[in-house]
Amino acid sequence: MKQESIADNLKKLAIFLALTAVILILMRYLFPEQSALSLEVMRDYSMEVALIFPPVLLLMGLADVWIPEDMVKQYLGKTSGWRGILLSLFLGTLPTGPLFIAFPIASEMLKKGARIANVVVFLGAWASLKMPQIGVEIQFLGLEFAFYRAGLTFIAVICIALITDKMLKRSEKI
Amino acid sequence: MLVALIINIIAIGTLVYSFTQSSRKSIQALKTALVKGLKLAPWMVGIIVLIGIALSFVPPEVIERYLGGEMTIYQVVAAALIGTVSMIPNLITLPLAGSLIDSGASYTTIAAFLTTLTMVGFVTMPLEIKLLGKKITFWRNLLAFFFAIIIAVIIGVLM
């Protein structure tokens, strides 16, 4: 079963990569000017993803076997309240890398019984309250801007999470 | 880069520790990681390619032309919209924002742009829907968009 799913996924990945190569070659002939710039962007992004994605997957795999569902429920579940929100916020500010790397983690949190609000807080913090990034922000935009933006985003992330949570609960009831 | 290094060290350290506790569970964890990675890899490649192509047609200079001038409410909404549809690598985003300020953009506009750029993802929506469902994706992105404008307006008042 497992072996087969690895082979299947490898095949899919190979087909996808071949398709990507075709698109990139087409780009090169049709839009040579844009092609160079787009390759540069892709290289930057690939570097970032290549550095962050494997350890994130590894940690997810380890979390999957070692962290029992009860523990996720206790700290991040429906009854975790403000402590759950703050814990999710804290977890989201630690990493680096683009938001789409956080989606699989968020999905895993949901599956293990984390509260929707906490998952959305985690995503929001990952998106725009990452500590390493705020350092760079101060450098380019000044302390005052970074301070106000981070402070307001902090409040906004919690509001977004609580409203999303409410909306989904309401739609569940109907 | 340093953070990336730290995350890698933590991951490998945790794996080594895990092996000292139970090699059966650790192998299970590695398998799970591999299968998940292979499943998500095409998505990652697709998103990266899409971002690369999109950004090459709307290069930073074009964004600068639209967001650089005098601030109006339309410009703030435009900034939020541009941030929504574009995905710009972190390495470029903040220097770009800095140069926008230098070329006369207001902090309000930049706040709207930065917030939607990081929190709202149009290109990544299919992946978000696949992993988190339509409803969470819809509300999270919609609310983030509105809050981005609110944040921007408040920053405009404060600064």
Coordinates of C-alpha atoms in Angstrom, one line a residue:
Chain A
M1 CA 0.0 0.0 0.0
K2 CA 2.6 2.5 1.2
Q3 CA 5.1 1.5 -1.4
E4 CA 2.5 1.9 -4.2
S5 CA 1.5 5.3 -3.0
I6 CA 5.1 6.4 -3.1
A7 CA 5.5 5.2 -6.7
D8 CA 2.2 6.7 -7.7
N9 CA 3.2 10.1 -6.3
L10 CA 6.6 9.9 -7.9
K11 CA 5.0 9.3 -11.3
K12 CA 2.7 12.2 -10.8
L13 CA 5.6 14.4 -9.8
A14 CA 7.6 13.3 -12.8
I15 CA 4.7 14.2 -15.2
F16 CA 4.3 17.5 -13.5
L17 CA 8.0 18.4 -13.8
A18 CA 8.0 17.4 -17.5
L19 CA 5.0 19.7 -18.0
T20 CA 6.7 22.5 -16.1
A21 CA 9.8 22.1 -18.3
V22 CA 7.7 22.4 -21.4
I23 CA 6.1 25.6 -20.1
L24 CA 9.5 27.1 -19.2
I25 CA 10.9 26.2 -22.6
L26 CA 7.9 27.8 -24.4
M27 CA 8.3 30.9 -22.2
R28 CA 12.0 31.1 -23.2
Y29 CA 11.0 31.3 -26.9
L30 CA 7.9 33.3 -26.7
F31 CA 8.9 35.8 -24.1
P32 CA 12.7 35.7 -23.8
E33 CA 12.8 38.9 -21.8
Q34 CA 10.3 37.8 -19.1
S35 CA 11.8 34.3 -19.0
A36 CA 15.0 35.5 -17.5
L37 CA 13.3 37.4 -14.7
S38 CA 10.8 34.7 -14.0
L39 CA 13.7 32.1 -13.7
E40 CA 15.4 34.4 -11.2
V41 CA 12.2 34.6 -9.1
M42 CA 11.7 30.9 -9.3
R43 CA 15.3 30.3 -8.2
D44 CA 14.8 32.5 -5.1
Y45 CA 11.6 30.8 -4.2
S46 CA 12.9 27.3 -4.8
M47 CA 15.9 28.0 -2.6
E48 CA 13.6 29.1 0.2
V49 CA 11.2 26.2 -0.2
A50 CA 14.0 23.7 -0.6
L51 CA 15.5 24.8 2.7
I52 CA 12.3 25.0 4.7
F53 CA 10.0 22.3 3.3
P54 CA 12.0 19.2 4.1
P55 CA 12.5 20.0 7.8
V56 CA 8.9 21.0 8.1
L57 CA 7.8 17.7 6.6
L58 CA 10.2 15.8 8.9
L59 CA 8.8 17.6 12.0
M60 CA 5.3 16.9 10.8
G61 CA 6.1 13.3 10.4
L62 CA 7.6 13.1 13.9
A63 CA 4.7 15.1 15.4
D64 CA 2.4 12.6 13.7
V65 CA 3.8 9.6 15.6
W66 CA 4.8 11.2 18.8
I67 CA 2.2 13.8 19.7
P68 CA -1.0 12.1 20.7
E69 CA -4.3 13.6 19.6
D70 CA -5.3 14.2 23.2
M71 CA -2.5 16.5 23.7
V72 CA -3.3 18.6 20.6
K73 CA -6.9 18.7 21.8
Q74 CA -5.9 19.8 25.3
Y75 CA -3.6 22.6 24.2
L76 CA -5.2 23.7 20.9
G77 CA -8.7 22.2 21.0
K78 CA -12.1 23.7 21.4
T79 CA -11.6 24.3 25.1
S80 CA -8.1 25.8 24.9
G81 CA -9.5 29.3 25.0
W82 CA -7.1 32.3 25.1
R83 CA -4.1 30.1 26.0
G84 CA -4.7 28.1 22.8
I85 CA -4.8 31.3 20.8
L86 CA -1.6 32.7 22.3
L87 CA 0.2 29.4 21.9
S88 CA -0.8 29.2 18.2
L89 CA 0.3 32.8 17.7
F90 CA 3.6 32.0 19.3
L91 CA 4.1 28.9 17.1
G92 CA 3.4 30.9 14.0
T93 CA 5.9 33.6 14.7
L94 CA 8.9 31.2 15.0
P95 CA 9.4 29.9 11.4
T96 CA 10.3 31.4 8.1
G97 CA 9.2 30.8 4.6
P98 CA 6.1 31.5 2.5
L99 CA 2.6 30.9 3.8
F100 CA 1.8 28.0 1.5
I101 CA 4.3 25.8 3.5
A102 CA 2.1 26.4 6.5
F103 CA -1.0 25.0 4.9
P104 CA -0.1 21.3 5.3
I105 CA 0.8 22.0 9.0
A106 CA -2.6 23.8 9.5
S107 CA -4.4 20.9 7.8
E108 CA -2.7 18.4 10.2
M109 CA -3.6 20.6 13.2
L110 CA -7.3 20.6 12.1
K111 CA -7.3 16.8 11.6
K112 CA -5.9 16.3 15.1
G113 CA -8.7 18.3 16.6
A114 CA -7.3 21.8 17.0
R115 CA -9.8 24.6 17.1
I116 CA -10.4 26.5 13.8
A117 CA -9.6 29.8 15.5
N118 CA -6.3 28.5 16.6
V119 CA -5.4 27.2 13.1
V120 CA -6.3 30.5 11.5
V121 CA -4.3 32.5 14.2
F122 CA -1.3 30.2 13.4
L123 CA -1.6 31.0 9.7
G124 CA -2.0 34.7 10.3
A125 CA 1.0 34.8 12.5
W126 CA 3.0 32.8 10.0
A127 CA 2.0 35.1 7.2
S128 CA 2.8 38.5 8.8
L129 CA 4.2 38.3 12.3
K130 CA 7.2 36.2 11.7
M131 CA 9.9 37.5 14.0
P132 CA 12.9 37.2 11.6
Q133 CA 10.9 39.2 9.0
I134 CA 9.9 42.0 11.4
G135 CA 13.7 42.5 11.9
V136 CA 14.1 43.1 8.2
E137 CA 11.0 45.3 8.1
I138 CA 12.5 47.6 10.7
Q139 CA 15.6 47.9 8.6
F140 CA 13.7 48.9 5.4
L141 CA 10.6 50.7 6.7
G142 CA 11.6 52.0 10.1
L143 CA 10.8 51.0 13.7
E144 CA 7.7 53.1 14.0
F145 CA 6.0 51.6 10.9
A146 CA 7.0 48.0 11.9
F147 CA 5.8 48.5 15.4
Y148 CA 2.3 49.9 14.4
R149 CA 1.9 47.3 11.6
A150 CA 2.9 44.3 13.8
G151 CA 0.7 45.6 16.7
L152 CA -2.4 46.1 14.5
T153 CA -1.8 42.9 12.6
F154 CA -1.6 41.1 16.0
I155 CA -5.1 42.3 16.8
A156 CA -6.4 41.7 13.3
V157 CA -5.1 38.1 13.2
I158 CA -7.0 37.3 16.4
C159 CA -10.2 39.0 15.1
I160 CA -10.0 37.2 11.7
A161 CA -9.6 33.9 13.5
L162 CA -12.5 34.4 15.9
I163 CA -14.8 35.6 13.2
T164 CA -13.8 32.7 10.9
D165 CA -14.4 30.3 13.8
K166 CA -17.9 31.8 14.4
M167 CA -18.8 31.8 10.7
L168 CA -17.9 28.1 10.3
K169 CA -19.8 27.1 13.5
R170 CA -22.8 29.0 12.3
S171 CA -22.8 27.3 8.9
E172 CA -22.4 24.0 10.7
K173 CA -25.6 24.5 12.6
I174 CA -27.7 25.5 9.6
Chain B
M1 CA 18.9 31.9 6.2
L2 CA 19.9 31.6 9.8
V3 CA 16.3 30.7 10.8
A4 CA 16.2 28.1 8.0
L5 CA 19.4 26.6 9.4
I6 CA 18.0 26.5 12.9
I7 CA 14.8 24.8 11.7
N8 CA 16.9 22.1 9.9
I9 CA 19.1 21.6 13.0
I10 CA 16.0 21.2 15.2
A11 CA 14.4 18.8 12.8
I12 CA 17.5 16.6 12.5
G13 CA 18.1 16.8 16.3
T14 CA 14.5 15.7 16.9
L15 CA 14.8 12.8 14.5
V16 CA 18.0 11.6 16.1
Y17 CA 16.3 11.8 19.5
S18 CA 13.3 10.0 18.1
F19 CA 15.5 7.1 16.9
T20 CA 17.0 6.7 20.4
Q21 CA 13.4 6.3 21.7
S22 CA 11.9 4.0 19.1
S23 CA 13.3 3.2 15.6
R24 CA 10.0 1.7 14.5
K25 CA 8.1 4.9 15.2
S26 CA 10.9 7.0 13.7
I27 CA 10.8 5.0 10.4
Q28 CA 7.0 5.5 10.4
A29 CA 7.5 9.2 10.8
L30 CA 10.0 9.3 7.9
K31 CA 7.6 7.4 5.7
T32 CA 4.8 9.8 6.5
A33 CA 7.0 12.8 5.8
L34 CA 8.1 11.2 2.4
V35 CA 4.6 10.4 1.3
K36 CA 3.3 13.9 2.3
G37 CA 6.3 15.5 0.6
L38 CA 5.8 13.7 -2.6
K39 CA 2.0 14.5 -2.6
L40 CA 2.7 18.2 -2.0
A41 CA 5.7 18.6 -4.2
P42 CA 3.7 19.1 -7.5
W43 CA 1.8 21.9 -5.7
M44 CA 4.9 23.6 -4.5
V45 CA 6.5 23.4 -8.0
G46 CA 3.3 24.7 -9.6
I47 CA 3.0 27.6 -7.2
I48 CA 6.6 28.6 -7.6
V49 CA 6.4 28.5 -11.4
L50 CA 3.2 30.5 -11.4
I51 CA 4.7 33.1 -9.1
G52 CA 7.8 33.3 -11.3
I53 CA 5.8 33.8 -14.5
A54 CA 3.3 36.2 -12.9
L55 CA 6.0 38.4 -11.4
S56 CA 7.9 38.6 -14.7
F57 CA 4.9 40.1 -16.4
V58 CA 4.3 42.5 -13.5
P59 CA 7.8 43.4 -12.4
P60 CA 8.4 45.5 -9.3
E61 CA 8.9 48.6 -11.5
V62 CA 5.3 48.5 -12.7
I63 CA 4.0 48.1 -9.1
E64 CA 6.2 51.1 -8.2
R65 CA 4.5 53.2 -10.9
Y66 CA 1.0 52.4 -9.6
L67 CA 1.7 52.7 -5.9
G68 CA 4.3 55.5 -5.8
G69 CA 2.2 58.6 -6.3
E70 CA -0.1 60.7 -4.1
M71 CA -2.3 58.7 -1.8
T72 CA -6.0 58.3 -2.5
I73 CA -8.5 55.8 -1.1
Y74 CA -8.5 54.2 -4.6
Q75 CA -4.8 53.7 -4.3
V76 CA -5.1 52.0 -1.0
V77 CA -7.7 49.6 -2.3
A78 CA -5.5 49.1 -5.4
A79 CA -2.6 48.4 -3.2
A80 CA -4.6 45.8 -1.3
L81 CA -5.7 44.2 -4.6
I82 CA -2.2 44.1 -6.0
G83 CA -1.0 42.5 -2.8
T84 CA -3.8 39.9 -3.1
V85 CA -3.1 38.8 -6.6
S86 CA 0.7 38.9 -6.5
M87 CA 3.1 36.8 -4.5
I88 CA 6.5 38.2 -4.2
P89 CA 9.4 36.4 -2.6
N90 CA 10.2 37.7 0.9
L91 CA 13.7 38.7 -0.2
I92 CA 12.2 41.2 -2.6
T93 CA 9.0 42.4 -0.7
L94 CA 10.5 44.5 2.0
P95 CA 13.2 46.2 -0.1
L96 CA 10.5 46.9 -2.6
A97 CA 8.3 48.4 0.1
G98 CA 11.2 50.6 1.2
S99 CA 11.9 51.8 -2.3
L100 CA 8.1 52.6 -2.7
I101 CA 8.3 54.8 0.4
D102 CA 11.4 56.5 -1.1
S103 CA 9.6 57.2 -4.3
G104 CA 6.7 58.9 -2.5
A105 CA 4.2 56.2 -1.6
S106 CA 2.4 56.7 1.7
Y107 CA 2.7 54.4 4.7
T108 CA -1.0 53.7 4.4
T109 CA -0.6 52.3 0.9
I110 CA 2.4 50.3 1.9
A111 CA 0.6 48.8 4.9
A112 CA -2.3 47.7 2.7
F113 CA 0.0 46.2 0.2
L114 CA 2.2 44.4 2.7
T115 CA -0.7 43.0 4.7
T116 CA -2.6 41.5 1.7
L117 CA 0.6 40.4 0.1
T118 CA 1.5 38.2 3.1
M119 CA -1.9 37.2 4.4
V120 CA -4.1 36.9 1.3
G121 CA -3.0 34.4 -1.4
F122 CA -4.8 34.2 -4.7
V123 CA -2.3 31.9 -6.4
T124 CA -2.1 29.6 -3.5
M125 CA -5.9 29.4 -3.0
P126 CA -6.4 26.0 -4.7
L127 CA -3.9 24.4 -2.3
E128 CA -5.5 26.1 0.6
I129 CA -8.9 24.9 -0.4
K130 CA -7.6 21.3 -0.9
L131 CA -6.0 21.3 2.5
L132 CA -8.3 23.4 4.7
G133 CA -11.6 23.4 2.9
K134 CA -13.5 26.1 1.0
K135 CA -15.1 27.8 4.0
I136 CA -11.9 28.4 6.0
T137 CA -10.2 29.6 2.8
F138 CA -13.0 31.9 1.9
W139 CA -13.4 33.6 5.3
R140 CA -9.7 33.7 6.1
N141 CA -8.9 35.5 2.9
L142 CA -11.9 37.8 2.8
L143 CA -11.4 38.9 6.4
A144 CA -7.7 39.4 5.9
F145 CA -8.4 41.6 2.9
F146 CA -10.8 43.9 4.9
F147 CA -8.5 44.0 8.0
A148 CA -5.6 44.9 5.7
I149 CA -7.5 48.0 4.7
I150 CA -8.5 48.8 8.3
I151 CA -4.8 48.4 9.4
A152 CA -3.7 50.6 6.6
V153 CA -6.2 53.4 7.5
I154 CA -5.2 53.3 11.2
I155 CA -1.5 53.4 10.3
G156 CA -2.3 56.4 8.1
V157 CA -3.9 58.2 11.1
L158 CA -1.1 57.2 13.5
M159 CA 1.9 58.1 11.3

